[in-house]
Amino acid sequence: MLKVDRLAGGYTSGNVVENISFKVQKGEFFGILGPNGSGKTTLLKMLTGVLPFSAGEVRYNEKSIKDYSPKELARTVAILPQLSSQNFSYTVREIVTLGRYAHQRGLFPQISAEEKEYIEKVMEKTGVQRFRNQSIHSLSGGEQQRVFLAQALAQKAEFLLLDEPTNHLDLSFQISLLDSLKHWTKEQGLTVISIFHDLNLAGLYCDRLLLLEQGKVRMIGLPNEVLKEEVISSVYQTHVKKQSHPAVPAPQLALVPDKRHAAQGVIETNMLQIARNHILVKSPFPLKTLASGVIGAGNGWFKNFLNRHVDKNYACMDHKNDMKDYIRSSGLEVSETIGMMTAVILEDECHCFYENDGFSVLIVVTAGVGNSVDAARSYCHSGEMKPGTINIWIFVNGTLSDEAFIQTIMTATEAKSKAMADLDVIDQITGTIATGTSTDSIMVAATQQGEFLQYAGPIAPLGRVIGQGVYEMTSAAIRKSRRRHNR
Amino acid sequence: MRKRFTLKFLSNGAGPYFLAVIFLVASMLFALSIGTVSIPISDILFIIGREVLHLPVDTTAYSMNANIIMNIRLPRVILAGLVGASLAIAGAAFQGLLRNPLADPYTLGVSSGASVGAVLTLFFGISIPRAGGFTLPVMGVVFAFITIMLVLLFVRAVDPAMKVESIILTGIIFSSFLGAVISLFIALTGDELRAIIGWLMGSVSMRGWNYISLLLPFFLFGSLLLLLNGRELNALSLGEERAHHLGVNTRSRKLVILIGGSILTGAAVSVSGTIGFVGLVIPHLTRMLWGPDHKHLLPLSILTGGGFLILADLAARMVASPVELPIGVITSVVGAPVFAAILMKKQRERRGMKHA
């Protein structure tokens, strides 16, 4: 266990860090964060005994660092410093072997077979075995970093201190290094204390974090507690947005650049291009989008919005790639495009532009009710996928919160179902009122400029517009489609 | 098969030592053999066999040559060997400790200190009672020791952590100051000018066995201090903090290495004057041949440095014979181009690496 108690110290010009207290338990992965000049490296130097401290106490396993002899300390605490240039071209093996210095005794110690085996083991662990007889100078920065990690591991210490260990490493080695460290904390009870530059990596791997601000502890806690938008924004003087990691439960922070130079504008009706084969909206700048559909589903930022007409007997095994080809053939970039499909004749499309206090909404609906479904009784259906029949687009000229995005979807869906009910659209299989069709798609795209809209529930200003607009447009589109069928 | 075995033998373990010893012995035999009177190597072996090892060899036929070998050439060769060995191992240690391949035994101003001692002796015609003819080397060692102590005290006063950078800077300050003192005496001197300049340029001629017995204890003690710190030098050459991380007691080890190197340098300078480039080039070459591991670099530098200075002294005797050149001129004439070549090769390698 590492125990730091009211530690203060620095250089002759004065204390760089002050009043630092924390504990790190055995087997813990502990991260130290802080902006440049906040005292991270100074703190680490005091923890390694390189820099004397002016007040306070550092204890490893209940024994003060001052009571350790240099060799004893090296057997307890190993350090992986930031990479520095080397003047002499030692071989990898020679460097790793030096890690055993503190374990050797006598004036001219011989390296025993056991020692050799251990050295081989750490070289294998760090993947530097194949360089063993090469000069350190012949290796890349990342490889050198791994050699020095092997050296630190050769010390067989209980505590491993690292100073921005992922510097110089490319992505795959960053992850493999941190994965290994994490693994060793769990398997061998290694205690890792590491300075991190990358807040997101720290959030991914650390059990707890210490955030330094101007030489003082701003916060110690779980990654979720420390990596908060307001905390990080104030300490780092940078605008960040917190989000959850898409694959694992860890907090992630996204940097937000200065938006002064971002393109400005509004989405208007005249941007709607209706052709025989598709309806297209080309925005001059990306819109924040939440969508279902063939291409571009989920969260994202998109510039092109395409609703493609396909024959009602369209049956393509690989409709996603077919759609991508279509987008490309229309001269659009796939990664910037939301793509939907419909069998509806596109001239039956209905749209309307709603203006309100501070924001405006463009709603575009294509609807056909050939394969309507009552969601409450959909278990009666076979589950065969057919081209979407009610596609709803909602463009909002305003800034939407995350919840407003979801509420927009809810409100729009409710309005759509209500329109179907009022028009007596029947589920052909169950004989009940349908709530939608089997493959409906919906999309909300917001400019994220102008008025901030926190809510989009049915009685919020935005929700009112959307509820009314989607209801009216869906009803109109269904009527048009019916008229065409009855002809 | 055989070739591979030979290569392996030569690059591992005992191989480098084998080669270095052969180089040293060959240099000694050459230097003993060549001269105004040429003596066959077989005769040399007989003479040494009888005179040094007291073997029952009949050498009455060689009594004239025996005199040349035992009283003139052998002490000269051994002194050159010891001086070369001292400077080379001290250079290797200073380069490792100061993490600076450009460091040499003179970086810390030790040689300037010894020179001041020697120049003072020559200038004032000082003669220490009892030391007699040894006054000059004794003064040299004393001044070298005073200098290193002053340097270390000064470093400690300015920078209690005794960082390598502070040590180098202090060395430069002391060197410049002491160099100015020497220049002052040279400017003031009249008749002794030739003696002073001659001494400053270095020589191992006409010193005899007494000088060897003066240098030998310093050589043994200084070398022992350094050889015991091979692993520590490896760690220190990775950087002081790194050495600390690895468990090296950096402060005391640094001090021991500095003192060991200074004793060697001071003693060598005192008996032979400032002989340049040996302490710079020899460790470099040795490192290039057999790697930077100080456990081997230090003893190998002793062997190669000794051999090199014996050959340099031979050249000093023979190039413009019968006029004898100062040995420092030879080492510099050979050393500077070699060092330039090393530097060019290194730079090219480094640039090549960046392109790769």
PDB file of N, CA, C and O in Angstrom, chain A residues 182-230:
ATOM      1  N   LYS A 182      -3.131  -3.697 -16.571  1.00  0.00           N
ATOM      2  CA  LYS A 182      -4.390  -3.993 -15.887  1.00  0.00           C
ATOM      3  C   LYS A 182      -4.412  -5.460 -15.459  1.00  0.00           C
ATOM      4  O   LYS A 182      -4.803  -5.799 -14.349  1.00  0.00           O
ATOM      5  N   HIS A 183      -3.959  -6.298 -16.395  1.00  0.00           N
ATOM      6  CA  HIS A 183      -3.941  -7.733 -16.136  1.00  0.00           C
ATOM      7  C   HIS A 183      -3.030  -8.044 -14.949  1.00  0.00           C
ATOM      8  O   HIS A 183      -3.399  -8.811 -14.053  1.00  0.00           O
ATOM      9  N   TRP A 184      -1.846  -7.414 -14.925  1.00  0.00           N
ATOM     10  CA  TRP A 184      -0.912  -7.693 -13.834  1.00  0.00           C
ATOM     11  C   TRP A 184      -1.442  -7.176 -12.494  1.00  0.00           C
ATOM     12  O   TRP A 184      -1.140  -7.744 -11.451  1.00  0.00           O
ATOM     13  N   THR A 185      -2.203  -6.092 -12.525  1.00  0.00           N
ATOM     14  CA  THR A 185      -2.769  -5.631 -11.255  1.00  0.00           C
ATOM     15  C   THR A 185      -3.733  -6.679 -10.717  1.00  0.00           C
ATOM     16  O   THR A 185      -3.775  -6.932  -9.519  1.00  0.00           O
ATOM     17  N   LYS A 186      -4.483  -7.290 -11.622  1.00  0.00           N
ATOM     18  CA  LYS A 186      -5.477  -8.273 -11.178  1.00  0.00           C
ATOM     19  C   LYS A 186      -4.822  -9.603 -10.802  1.00  0.00           C
ATOM     20  O   LYS A 186      -5.175 -10.218  -9.790  1.00  0.00           O
ATOM     21  N   GLU A 187      -3.861 -10.047 -11.648  1.00  0.00           N
ATOM     22  CA  GLU A 187      -3.311 -11.390 -11.484  1.00  0.00           C
ATOM     23  C   GLU A 187      -2.223 -11.443 -10.424  1.00  0.00           C
ATOM     24  O   GLU A 187      -2.136 -12.396  -9.664  1.00  0.00           O
ATOM     25  N   GLN A 188      -1.355 -10.439 -10.418  1.00  0.00           N
ATOM     26  CA  GLN A 188      -0.173 -10.517  -9.556  1.00  0.00           C
ATOM     27  C   GLN A 188      -0.191  -9.487  -8.442  1.00  0.00           C
ATOM     28  O   GLN A 188       0.777  -9.354  -7.703  1.00  0.00           O
ATOM     29  N   GLY A 189      -1.282  -8.740  -8.339  1.00  0.00           N
ATOM     30  CA  GLY A 189      -1.359  -7.751  -7.274  1.00  0.00           C
ATOM     31  C   GLY A 189      -0.396  -6.594  -7.460  1.00  0.00           C
ATOM     32  O   GLY A 189      -0.038  -5.908  -6.505  1.00  0.00           O
ATOM     33  N   LEU A 190       0.053  -6.370  -8.709  1.00  0.00           N
ATOM     34  CA  LEU A 190       0.917  -5.219  -8.995  1.00  0.00           C
ATOM     35  C   LEU A 190       0.118  -3.942  -8.738  1.00  0.00           C
ATOM     36  O   LEU A 190      -1.057  -3.863  -9.094  1.00  0.00           O
ATOM     37  N   THR A 191       0.747  -2.981  -8.089  1.00  0.00           N
ATOM     38  CA  THR A 191       0.093  -1.700  -7.869  1.00  0.00           C
ATOM     39  C   THR A 191       0.648  -0.703  -8.874  1.00  0.00           C
ATOM     40  O   THR A 191       1.854  -0.491  -8.919  1.00  0.00           O
ATOM     41  N   VAL A 192      -0.237  -0.138  -9.695  1.00  0.00           N
ATOM     42  CA  VAL A 192       0.225   0.758 -10.758  1.00  0.00           C
ATOM     43  C   VAL A 192      -0.217   2.180 -10.446  1.00  0.00           C
ATOM     44  O   VAL A 192      -1.396   2.429 -10.162  1.00  0.00           O
ATOM     45  N   ILE A 193       0.740   3.096 -10.477  1.00  0.00           N
ATOM     46  CA  ILE A 193       0.433   4.513 -10.313  1.00  0.00           C
ATOM     47  C   ILE A 193       0.989   5.206 -11.547  1.00  0.00           C
ATOM     48  O   ILE A 193       2.181   5.138 -11.806  1.00  0.00           O
ATOM     49  N   SER A 194       0.113   5.812 -12.322  1.00  0.00           N
ATOM     50  CA  SER A 194       0.562   6.309 -13.612  1.00  0.00           C
ATOM     51  C   SER A 194       0.045   7.709 -13.885  1.00  0.00           C
ATOM     52  O   SER A 194      -1.112   8.024 -13.609  1.00  0.00           O
ATOM     53  N   ILE A 195       0.929   8.528 -14.448  1.00  0.00           N
ATOM     54  CA  ILE A 195       0.505   9.830 -14.944  1.00  0.00           C
ATOM     55  C   ILE A 195      -0.127   9.616 -16.313  1.00  0.00           C
ATOM     56  O   ILE A 195       0.397   8.859 -17.127  1.00  0.00           O
ATOM     57  N   PHE A 196      -1.244  10.255 -16.545  1.00  0.00           N
ATOM     58  CA  PHE A 196      -1.885  10.150 -17.848  1.00  0.00           C
ATOM     59  C   PHE A 196      -2.039  11.532 -18.458  1.00  0.00           C
ATOM     60  O   PHE A 196      -2.376  12.488 -17.773  1.00  0.00           O
ATOM     61  N   HIS A 197      -1.785  11.582 -19.740  1.00  0.00           N
ATOM     62  CA  HIS A 197      -2.032  12.802 -20.477  1.00  0.00           C
ATOM     63  C   HIS A 197      -3.412  12.702 -21.106  1.00  0.00           C
ATOM     64  O   HIS A 197      -4.129  13.671 -21.239  1.00  0.00           O
ATOM     65  N   ASP A 198      -3.733  11.471 -21.497  1.00  0.00           N
ATOM     66  CA  ASP A 198      -4.962  11.208 -22.221  1.00  0.00           C
ATOM     67  C   ASP A 198      -6.060  10.842 -21.225  1.00  0.00           C
ATOM     68  O   ASP A 198      -6.050   9.777 -20.617  1.00  0.00           O
ATOM     69  N   LEU A 199      -7.001  11.761 -21.049  1.00  0.00           N
ATOM     70  CA  LEU A 199      -8.047  11.551 -20.051  1.00  0.00           C
ATOM     71  C   LEU A 199      -8.877  10.325 -20.375  1.00  0.00           C
ATOM     72  O   LEU A 199      -9.310   9.594 -19.489  1.00  0.00           O
ATOM     73  N   ASN A 200      -9.102  10.075 -21.660  1.00  0.00           N
ATOM     74  CA  ASN A 200      -9.956   8.961 -22.034  1.00  0.00           C
ATOM     75  C   ASN A 200      -9.306   7.620 -21.732  1.00  0.00           C
ATOM     76  O   ASN A 200      -9.969   6.695 -21.267  1.00  0.00           O
ATOM     77  N   LEU A 201      -7.980   7.529 -21.957  1.00  0.00           N
ATOM     78  CA  LEU A 201      -7.289   6.287 -21.598  1.00  0.00           C
ATOM     79  C   LEU A 201      -7.350   6.088 -20.091  1.00  0.00           C
ATOM     80  O   LEU A 201      -7.563   4.982 -19.601  1.00  0.00           O
ATOM     81  N   ALA A 202      -7.164   7.166 -19.349  1.00  0.00           N
ATOM     82  CA  ALA A 202      -7.239   7.083 -17.891  1.00  0.00           C
ATOM     83  C   ALA A 202      -8.622   6.582 -17.480  1.00  0.00           C
ATOM     84  O   ALA A 202      -8.757   5.711 -16.631  1.00  0.00           O
ATOM     85  N   GLY A 203      -9.644   7.124 -18.137  1.00  0.00           N
ATOM     86  CA  GLY A 203     -11.004   6.717 -17.811  1.00  0.00           C
ATOM     87  C   GLY A 203     -11.254   5.254 -18.121  1.00  0.00           C
ATOM     88  O   GLY A 203     -12.022   4.582 -17.437  1.00  0.00           O
ATOM     89  N   LEU A 204     -10.568   4.752 -19.149  1.00  0.00           N
ATOM     90  CA  LEU A 204     -10.764   3.358 -19.550  1.00  0.00           C
ATOM     91  C   LEU A 204     -10.142   2.385 -18.564  1.00  0.00           C
ATOM     92  O   LEU A 204     -10.679   1.310 -18.329  1.00  0.00           O
ATOM     93  N   TYR A 205      -8.952   2.721 -18.018  1.00  0.00           N
ATOM     94  CA  TYR A 205      -8.180   1.711 -17.298  1.00  0.00           C
ATOM     95  C   TYR A 205      -8.076   1.920 -15.789  1.00  0.00           C
ATOM     96  O   TYR A 205      -7.833   0.976 -15.064  1.00  0.00           O
ATOM     97  N   CYS A 206      -8.202   3.164 -15.329  1.00  0.00           N
ATOM     98  CA  CYS A 206      -7.891   3.401 -13.917  1.00  0.00           C
ATOM     99  C   CYS A 206      -9.049   3.024 -13.012  1.00  0.00           C
ATOM    100  O   CYS A 206     -10.212   3.190 -13.364  1.00  0.00           O
ATOM    101  N   ASP A 207      -8.672   2.514 -11.848  1.00  0.00           N
ATOM    102  CA  ASP A 207      -9.689   2.249 -10.830  1.00  0.00           C
ATOM    103  C   ASP A 207     -10.085   3.552 -10.155  1.00  0.00           C
ATOM    104  O   ASP A 207     -11.239   3.776  -9.837  1.00  0.00           O
ATOM    105  N   ARG A 208      -9.084   4.379  -9.902  1.00  0.00           N
ATOM    106  CA  ARG A 208      -9.357   5.687  -9.313  1.00  0.00           C
ATOM    107  C   ARG A 208      -8.434   6.715  -9.950  1.00  0.00           C
ATOM    108  O   ARG A 208      -7.380   6.371 -10.463  1.00  0.00           O
ATOM    109  N   LEU A 209      -8.847   7.965  -9.853  1.00  0.00           N
ATOM    110  CA  LEU A 209      -8.058   9.030 -10.461  1.00  0.00           C
ATOM    111  C   LEU A 209      -7.784  10.133  -9.453  1.00  0.00           C
ATOM    112  O   LEU A 209      -8.608  10.402  -8.573  1.00  0.00           O
ATOM    113  N   LEU A 210      -6.604  10.747  -9.601  1.00  0.00           N
ATOM    114  CA  LEU A 210      -6.263  11.927  -8.815  1.00  0.00           C
ATOM    115  C   LEU A 210      -6.086  13.067  -9.809  1.00  0.00           C
ATOM    116  O   LEU A 210      -5.305  12.955 -10.745  1.00  0.00           O
ATOM    117  N   LEU A 211      -6.855  14.122  -9.606  1.00  0.00           N
ATOM    118  CA  LEU A 211      -6.756  15.255 -10.520  1.00  0.00           C
ATOM    119  C   LEU A 211      -6.031  16.392  -9.817  1.00  0.00           C
ATOM    120  O   LEU A 211      -6.461  16.849  -8.757  1.00  0.00           O
ATOM    121  N   LEU A 212      -4.908  16.807 -10.395  1.00  0.00           N
ATOM    122  CA  LEU A 212      -4.124  17.898  -9.812  1.00  0.00           C
ATOM    123  C   LEU A 212      -4.479  19.200 -10.511  1.00  0.00           C
ATOM    124  O   LEU A 212      -4.696  19.233 -11.714  1.00  0.00           O
ATOM    125  N   GLU A 213      -4.532  20.258  -9.722  1.00  0.00           N
ATOM    126  CA  GLU A 213      -4.711  21.578 -10.303  1.00  0.00           C
ATOM    127  C   GLU A 213      -3.797  22.535  -9.567  1.00  0.00           C
ATOM    128  O   GLU A 213      -3.924  22.719  -8.354  1.00  0.00           O
ATOM    129  N   GLN A 214      -2.870  23.118 -10.279  1.00  0.00           N
ATOM    130  CA  GLN A 214      -1.898  24.051  -9.721  1.00  0.00           C
ATOM    131  C   GLN A 214      -1.266  23.528  -8.434  1.00  0.00           C
ATOM    132  O   GLN A 214      -1.203  24.210  -7.422  1.00  0.00           O
ATOM    133  N   GLY A 215      -0.821  22.287  -8.504  1.00  0.00           N
ATOM    134  CA  GLY A 215      -0.076  21.718  -7.395  1.00  0.00           C
ATOM    135  C   GLY A 215      -0.901  21.261  -6.220  1.00  0.00           C
ATOM    136  O   GLY A 215      -0.370  20.857  -5.197  1.00  0.00           O
ATOM    137  N   LYS A 216      -2.219  21.331  -6.361  1.00  0.00           N
ATOM    138  CA  LYS A 216      -3.070  20.868  -5.266  1.00  0.00           C
ATOM    139  C   LYS A 216      -4.035  19.813  -5.793  1.00  0.00           C
ATOM    140  O   LYS A 216      -4.315  19.746  -6.988  1.00  0.00           O
ATOM    141  N   VAL A 217      -4.544  19.010  -4.868  1.00  0.00           N
ATOM    142  CA  VAL A 217      -5.506  17.995  -5.280  1.00  0.00           C
ATOM    143  C   VAL A 217      -6.831  18.673  -5.563  1.00  0.00           C
ATOM    144  O   VAL A 217      -7.422  19.304  -4.683  1.00  0.00           O
ATOM    145  N   ARG A 218      -7.304  18.553  -6.792  1.00  0.00           N
ATOM    146  CA  ARG A 218      -8.627  19.087  -7.085  1.00  0.00           C
ATOM    147  C   ARG A 218      -9.673  18.037  -6.720  1.00  0.00           C
ATOM    148  O   ARG A 218     -10.726  18.330  -6.198  1.00  0.00           O
ATOM    149  N   MET A 219      -9.337  16.785  -6.997  1.00  0.00           N
ATOM    150  CA  MET A 219     -10.330  15.747  -6.769  1.00  0.00           C
ATOM    151  C   MET A 219      -9.663  14.372  -6.781  1.00  0.00           C
ATOM    152  O   MET A 219      -8.719  14.139  -7.540  1.00  0.00           O
ATOM    153  N   ILE A 220     -10.130  13.478  -5.932  1.00  0.00           N
ATOM    154  CA  ILE A 220      -9.719  12.078  -6.010  1.00  0.00           C
ATOM    155  C   ILE A 220     -11.002  11.261  -6.046  1.00  0.00           C
ATOM    156  O   ILE A 220     -11.915  11.511  -5.256  1.00  0.00           O
ATOM    157  N   GLY A 221     -11.096  10.317  -6.946  1.00  0.00           N
ATOM    158  CA  GLY A 221     -12.314   9.515  -6.968  1.00  0.00           C
ATOM    159  C   GLY A 221     -12.363   8.575  -8.141  1.00  0.00           C
ATOM    160  O   GLY A 221     -11.386   8.395  -8.861  1.00  0.00           O
ATOM    161  N   LEU A 222     -13.534   7.971  -8.311  1.00  0.00           N
ATOM    162  CA  LEU A 222     -13.748   7.057  -9.420  1.00  0.00           C
ATOM    163  C   LEU A 222     -13.691   7.854 -10.725  1.00  0.00           C
ATOM    164  O   LEU A 222     -14.003   9.052 -10.731  1.00  0.00           O
ATOM    165  N   PRO A 223     -13.327   7.184 -11.816  1.00  0.00           N
ATOM    166  CA  PRO A 223     -13.242   7.897 -13.099  1.00  0.00           C
ATOM    167  C   PRO A 223     -14.523   8.674 -13.414  1.00  0.00           C
ATOM    168  O   PRO A 223     -14.465   9.814 -13.878  1.00  0.00           O
ATOM    169  N   ASN A 224     -15.653   8.063 -13.124  1.00  0.00           N
ATOM    170  CA  ASN A 224     -16.923   8.732 -13.419  1.00  0.00           C
ATOM    171  C   ASN A 224     -17.119  10.020 -12.628  1.00  0.00           C
ATOM    172  O   ASN A 224     -17.769  10.951 -13.078  1.00  0.00           O
ATOM    173  N   GLU A 225     -16.541  10.042 -11.417  1.00  0.00           N
ATOM    174  CA  GLU A 225     -16.688  11.236 -10.583  1.00  0.00           C
ATOM    175  C   GLU A 225     -15.742  12.338 -11.032  1.00  0.00           C
ATOM    176  O   GLU A 225     -16.086  13.517 -11.003  1.00  0.00           O
ATOM    177  N   VAL A 226     -14.535  11.924 -11.415  1.00  0.00           N
ATOM    178  CA  VAL A 226     -13.515  12.924 -11.745  1.00  0.00           C
ATOM    179  C   VAL A 226     -13.694  13.456 -13.159  1.00  0.00           C
ATOM    180  O   VAL A 226     -13.547  14.641 -13.412  1.00  0.00           O
ATOM    181  N   LEU A 227     -14.013  12.553 -14.088  1.00  0.00           N
ATOM    182  CA  LEU A 227     -14.126  12.967 -15.485  1.00  0.00           C
ATOM    183  C   LEU A 227     -15.517  13.543 -15.748  1.00  0.00           C
ATOM    184  O   LEU A 227     -16.310  12.990 -16.494  1.00  0.00           O
ATOM    185  N   LYS A 228     -15.780  14.671 -15.102  1.00  0.00           N
ATOM    186  CA  LYS A 228     -17.052  15.350 -15.316  1.00  0.00           C
ATOM    187  C   LYS A 228     -16.792  16.566 -16.175  1.00  0.00           C
ATOM    188  O   LYS A 228     -15.754  17.212 -16.032  1.00  0.00           O
ATOM    189  N   GLU A 229     -17.780  16.887 -17.005  1.00  0.00           N
ATOM    190  CA  GLU A 229     -17.612  18.014 -17.911  1.00  0.00           C
ATOM    191  C   GLU A 229     -17.175  19.275 -17.173  1.00  0.00           C
ATOM    192  O   GLU A 229     -16.207  19.929 -17.542  1.00  0.00           O
ATOM    193  N   GLU A 230     -17.900  19.602 -16.065  1.00  0.00           N
ATOM    194  CA  GLU A 230     -17.604  20.891 -15.433  1.00  0.00           C
ATOM    195  C   GLU A 230     -16.232  20.867 -14.781  1.00  0.00           C
ATOM    196  O   GLU A 230     -15.484  21.834 -14.846  1.00  0.00           O
TER     197      GLU A 230
END
